[in-house]
PDB file of C-alpha atoms in Angstrom:
ATOM      1  CA  MET A1194       4.324-126.523 119.631  1.00  0.00           C
ATOM      2  CA  LYS A1195       6.077-124.902 122.573  1.00  0.00           C
ATOM      3  CA  ARG A1196       6.548-121.233 123.428  1.00  0.00           C
ATOM      4  CA  THR A1197       9.179-120.110 125.910  1.00  0.00           C
ATOM      5  CA  ALA A1198       9.997-117.127 128.058  1.00  0.00           C
ATOM      6  CA  LYS A1199      12.714-116.544 130.610  1.00  0.00           C
ATOM      7  CA  ALA A1200      12.874-114.448 133.736  1.00  0.00           C
ATOM      8  CA  HIS A1201      15.872-113.471 135.826  1.00  0.00           C
ATOM      9  CA  TRP A1202      15.652-111.856 139.273  1.00  0.00           C
ATOM     10  CA  ASN A1203      18.410-110.463 141.476  1.00  0.00           C
ATOM     11  CA  GLY A1204      17.919-109.068 144.977  1.00  0.00           C
ATOM     12  CA  THR A1205      15.172-108.694 147.525  1.00  0.00           C
ATOM     13  CA  LEU A1206      11.513-108.354 146.634  1.00  0.00           C
ATOM     14  CA  LYS A1207      11.343-104.585 147.130  1.00  0.00           C
ATOM     15  CA  ASP A1208      14.840-103.599 146.033  1.00  0.00           C
ATOM     16  CA  GLY A1209      15.665-106.258 143.462  1.00  0.00           C
ATOM     17  CA  GLN A1210      15.346-106.108 139.721  1.00  0.00           C
ATOM     18  CA  GLY A1211      14.490-108.593 137.056  1.00  0.00           C
ATOM     19  CA  LYS A1212      14.506-109.054 133.320  1.00  0.00           C
ATOM     20  CA  ILE A1213      12.030-110.935 131.155  1.00  0.00           C
ATOM     21  CA  SER A1214      12.772-112.237 127.667  1.00  0.00           C
ATOM     22  CA  THR A1215      10.630-114.110 125.168  1.00  0.00           C
ATOM     23  CA  GLN A1216      11.510-116.673 122.538  1.00  0.00           C
ATOM     24  CA  SER A1217      10.594-114.199 119.788  1.00  0.00           C
ATOM     25  CA  THR A1218      12.839-111.541 121.411  1.00  0.00           C
ATOM     26  CA  VAL A1219       9.977-109.036 121.312  1.00  0.00           C
ATOM     27  CA  LEU A1220      10.716-108.821 125.007  1.00  0.00           C
ATOM     28  CA  ASN A1221      14.474-108.918 125.349  1.00  0.00           C
ATOM     29  CA  ASP A1222      15.801-108.311 128.860  1.00  0.00           C
ATOM     30  CA  THR A1223      12.721-106.157 129.551  1.00  0.00           C
ATOM     31  CA  GLN A1224      12.908-104.730 133.046  1.00  0.00           C
ATOM     32  CA  TYR A1225      10.501-105.616 135.822  1.00  0.00           C
ATOM     33  CA  SER A1226      10.649-104.853 139.518  1.00  0.00           C
ATOM     34  CA  PHE A1227       8.550-104.350 142.625  1.00  0.00           C
ATOM     35  CA  LYS A1228       7.838-100.787 141.461  1.00  0.00           C
ATOM     36  CA  THR A1229       6.706-101.858 137.980  1.00  0.00           C
ATOM     37  CA  ARG A1230       4.486-104.476 139.532  1.00  0.00           C
ATOM     38  CA  PHE A1231       2.961-102.671 142.495  1.00  0.00           C
ATOM     39  CA  ALA A1232       3.651 -98.960 141.895  1.00  0.00           C
ATOM     40  CA  ASP A1233       4.631 -96.735 138.968  1.00  0.00           C
ATOM     41  CA  GLY A1234       8.020 -97.936 137.823  1.00  0.00           C
ATOM     42  CA  ILE A1235       9.412 -98.138 134.305  1.00  0.00           C
ATOM     43  CA  GLY A1236       9.120-101.615 132.828  1.00  0.00           C
ATOM     44  CA  THR A1237       6.530-104.363 132.707  1.00  0.00           C
ATOM     45  CA  ASN A1238       5.063-106.890 135.120  1.00  0.00           C
ATOM     46  CA  PRO A1239       3.527-110.365 134.970  1.00  0.00           C
ATOM     47  CA  GLU A1240      -0.069-109.116 135.357  1.00  0.00           C
ATOM     48  CA  GLU A1241       0.323-106.632 132.498  1.00  0.00           C
ATOM     49  CA  LEU A1242       1.680-109.417 130.314  1.00  0.00           C
ATOM     50  CA  ILE A1243      -1.294-111.655 131.162  1.00  0.00           C
ATOM     51  CA  ALA A1244      -3.680-108.820 130.215  1.00  0.00           C
ATOM     52  CA  ALA A1245      -1.810-108.244 126.932  1.00  0.00           C
ATOM     53  CA  ALA A1246      -1.845-111.949 126.105  1.00  0.00           C
ATOM     54  CA  HIS A1247      -5.570-112.175 126.866  1.00  0.00           C
ATOM     55  CA  ALA A1248      -6.418-109.102 124.753  1.00  0.00           C
ATOM     56  CA  GLY A1249      -4.426-110.456 121.818  1.00  0.00           C
ATOM     57  CA  CYS A1250      -5.793-113.991 122.035  1.00  0.00           C
ATOM     58  CA  PHE A1251      -9.408-112.892 122.435  1.00  0.00           C
ATOM     59  CA  THR A1252      -9.233-110.380 119.569  1.00  0.00           C
ATOM     60  CA  MET A1253      -7.786-113.001 117.225  1.00  0.00           C
ATOM     61  CA  ALA A1254     -10.496-115.452 118.348  1.00  0.00           C
ATOM     62  CA  VAL A1255     -13.206-112.902 117.482  1.00  0.00           C
ATOM     63  CA  GLY A1256     -11.647-112.423 114.039  1.00  0.00           C
ATOM     64  CA  ALA A1257     -11.480-116.181 113.473  1.00  0.00           C
ATOM     65  CA  ALA A1258     -15.077-116.710 114.624  1.00  0.00           C
ATOM     66  CA  LEU A1259     -16.379-113.906 112.399  1.00  0.00           C
ATOM     67  CA  THR A1260     -14.541-115.418 109.433  1.00  0.00           C
ATOM     68  CA  GLN A1261     -15.924-118.872 110.217  1.00  0.00           C
ATOM     69  CA  ALA A1262     -19.433-117.367 110.360  1.00  0.00           C
ATOM     70  CA  GLY A1263     -18.968-115.937 106.853  1.00  0.00           C
ATOM     71  CA  PHE A1264     -18.112-112.332 107.718  1.00  0.00           C
ATOM     72  CA  THR A1265     -14.992-110.324 106.897  1.00  0.00           C
ATOM     73  CA  PRO A1266     -13.655-108.847 110.123  1.00  0.00           C
ATOM     74  CA  GLY A1267     -12.913-105.143 110.049  1.00  0.00           C
ATOM     75  CA  ASP A1268     -11.354-103.251 112.920  1.00  0.00           C
ATOM     76  CA  LEU A1269     -11.297-105.124 116.222  1.00  0.00           C
ATOM     77  CA  GLU A1270      -9.775-103.568 119.323  1.00  0.00           C
ATOM     78  CA  THR A1271      -9.760-105.036 122.815  1.00  0.00           C
ATOM     79  CA  GLU A1272      -8.661-103.620 126.125  1.00  0.00           C
ATOM     80  CA  ALA A1273      -8.156-106.236 128.840  1.00  0.00           C
ATOM     81  CA  VAL A1274      -8.405-104.926 132.392  1.00  0.00           C
ATOM     82  CA  LEU A1275      -6.932-107.289 134.950  1.00  0.00           C
ATOM     83  CA  GLU A1276      -7.997-106.729 138.547  1.00  0.00           C
ATOM     84  CA  LEU A1277      -5.413-107.496 141.202  1.00  0.00           C
ATOM     85  CA  ASP A1278      -6.368-107.788 144.876  1.00  0.00           C
ATOM     86  CA  MET A1279      -3.350-106.310 146.637  1.00  0.00           C
ATOM     87  CA  VAL A1280      -4.359-107.702 150.038  1.00  0.00           C
ATOM     88  CA  ALA A1281      -4.878-111.290 148.915  1.00  0.00           C
ATOM     89  CA  LEU A1282      -2.234-110.970 146.175  1.00  0.00           C
ATOM     90  CA  SER A1283      -4.486-112.640 143.655  1.00  0.00           C
ATOM     91  CA  ILE A1284      -6.043-111.848 140.307  1.00  0.00           C
ATOM     92  CA  THR A1285      -9.765-111.464 140.920  1.00  0.00           C
ATOM     93  CA  GLY A1286     -10.915-111.138 137.315  1.00  0.00           C
ATOM     94  CA  ILE A1287     -10.369-109.808 133.836  1.00  0.00           C
ATOM     95  CA  HIS A1288     -12.746-107.600 131.869  1.00  0.00           C
ATOM     96  CA  LEU A1289     -12.497-107.571 128.087  1.00  0.00           C
ATOM     97  CA  GLU A1290     -13.704-104.407 126.354  1.00  0.00           C
ATOM     98  CA  LEU A1291     -14.138-105.119 122.629  1.00  0.00           C
ATOM     99  CA  LYS A1292     -14.825-102.367 120.120  1.00  0.00           C
ATOM    100  CA  ALA A1293     -15.473-103.399 116.540  1.00  0.00           C
ATOM    101  CA  SER A1294     -16.301-101.628 113.306  1.00  0.00           C
ATOM    102  CA  LYS A1295     -16.397-102.248 109.568  1.00  0.00           C
ATOM    103  CA  ILE A1296     -17.853-105.758 109.589  1.00  0.00           C
ATOM    104  CA  ASP A1297     -20.146-105.884 106.575  1.00  0.00           C
ATOM    105  CA  GLY A1298     -23.449-107.681 107.051  1.00  0.00           C
ATOM    106  CA  VAL A1299     -23.151-108.673 110.702  1.00  0.00           C
ATOM    107  CA  ASP A1300     -26.118-107.896 112.934  1.00  0.00           C
ATOM    108  CA  GLU A1301     -25.886-107.082 116.636  1.00  0.00           C
ATOM    109  CA  ALA A1302     -27.166-110.461 117.856  1.00  0.00           C
ATOM    110  CA  THR A1303     -24.685-112.393 115.724  1.00  0.00           C
ATOM    111  CA  PHE A1304     -21.844-110.098 116.743  1.00  0.00           C
ATOM    112  CA  GLN A1305     -22.639-110.610 120.448  1.00  0.00           C
ATOM    113  CA  LYS A1306     -22.873-114.392 120.000  1.00  0.00           C
ATOM    114  CA  VAL A1307     -19.515-114.476 118.211  1.00  0.00           C
ATOM    115  CA  ALA A1308     -17.891-112.319 120.906  1.00  0.00           C
ATOM    116  CA  GLU A1309     -19.252-114.515 123.724  1.00  0.00           C
ATOM    117  CA  GLY A1310     -17.982-117.627 121.997  1.00  0.00           C
ATOM    118  CA  ALA A1311     -14.551-116.082 121.558  1.00  0.00           C
ATOM    119  CA  LYS A1312     -14.479-115.025 125.215  1.00  0.00           C
ATOM    120  CA  SER A1313     -14.969-118.567 126.435  1.00  0.00           C
ATOM    121  CA  GLY A1314     -13.082-120.250 123.603  1.00  0.00           C
ATOM    122  CA  CYS A1315      -9.829-118.341 123.314  1.00  0.00           C
ATOM    123  CA  ILE A1316      -6.779-120.243 124.513  1.00  0.00           C
ATOM    124  CA  ILE A1317      -5.847-117.722 127.220  1.00  0.00           C
ATOM    125  CA  SER A1318      -9.410-117.627 128.607  1.00  0.00           C
ATOM    126  CA  LYS A1319      -9.280-121.397 128.912  1.00  0.00           C
ATOM    127  CA  ALA A1320      -5.960-121.194 130.785  1.00  0.00           C
ATOM    128  CA  LEU A1321      -7.181-118.699 133.381  1.00  0.00           C
ATOM    129  CA  ASN A1322      -9.084-119.642 136.511  1.00  0.00           C
ATOM    130  CA  VAL A1323     -10.691-116.256 137.184  1.00  0.00           C
ATOM    131  CA  PRO A1324     -14.012-114.658 136.294  1.00  0.00           C
ATOM    132  CA  ILE A1325     -13.924-113.135 132.804  1.00  0.00           C
ATOM    133  CA  THR A1326     -16.451-110.477 131.873  1.00  0.00           C
ATOM    134  CA  MET A1327     -16.900-108.746 128.554  1.00  0.00           C
ATOM    135  CA  THR A1328     -18.503-105.755 126.908  1.00  0.00           C
ATOM    136  CA  ALA A1329     -18.692-105.802 123.122  1.00  0.00           C
ATOM    137  CA  THR A1330     -19.767-102.827 121.052  1.00  0.00           C
ATOM    138  CA  TYR A1331     -20.119-102.639 117.305  1.00  0.00           C
ATOM    139  CA  ALA A1332     -20.360 -99.341 115.538  1.00  0.00           C
TER     140      ALA A1332
END
């Protein structure tokens, strides 16, 4: 299986503009620029897309692991916070904040074990070479 995305850029780093598109067309000529990446412009940026991909992958992995452990997943919501060092121009880490509810029969220890396994086992986590931290709460 292959997934594709395309990016187009025109102009200098600070004044240029780009467009990103995905195979699914969910992103279709979506704008990105220096301002959307390093300031407050309208559009997206590569780091935001990495955070979104990680949140989605991890949340699905938690759901799959809960199912495999014999539980029916309820509501799972993850916020991925990507930290970008602007001096070194490098991603220094990602923190996953998982909030879950409505999982019948799961105890706290099992929930934490499942979440930890999903953190290290999700495809995007495996692809990243940065520290990944996580907080998981179940209410």
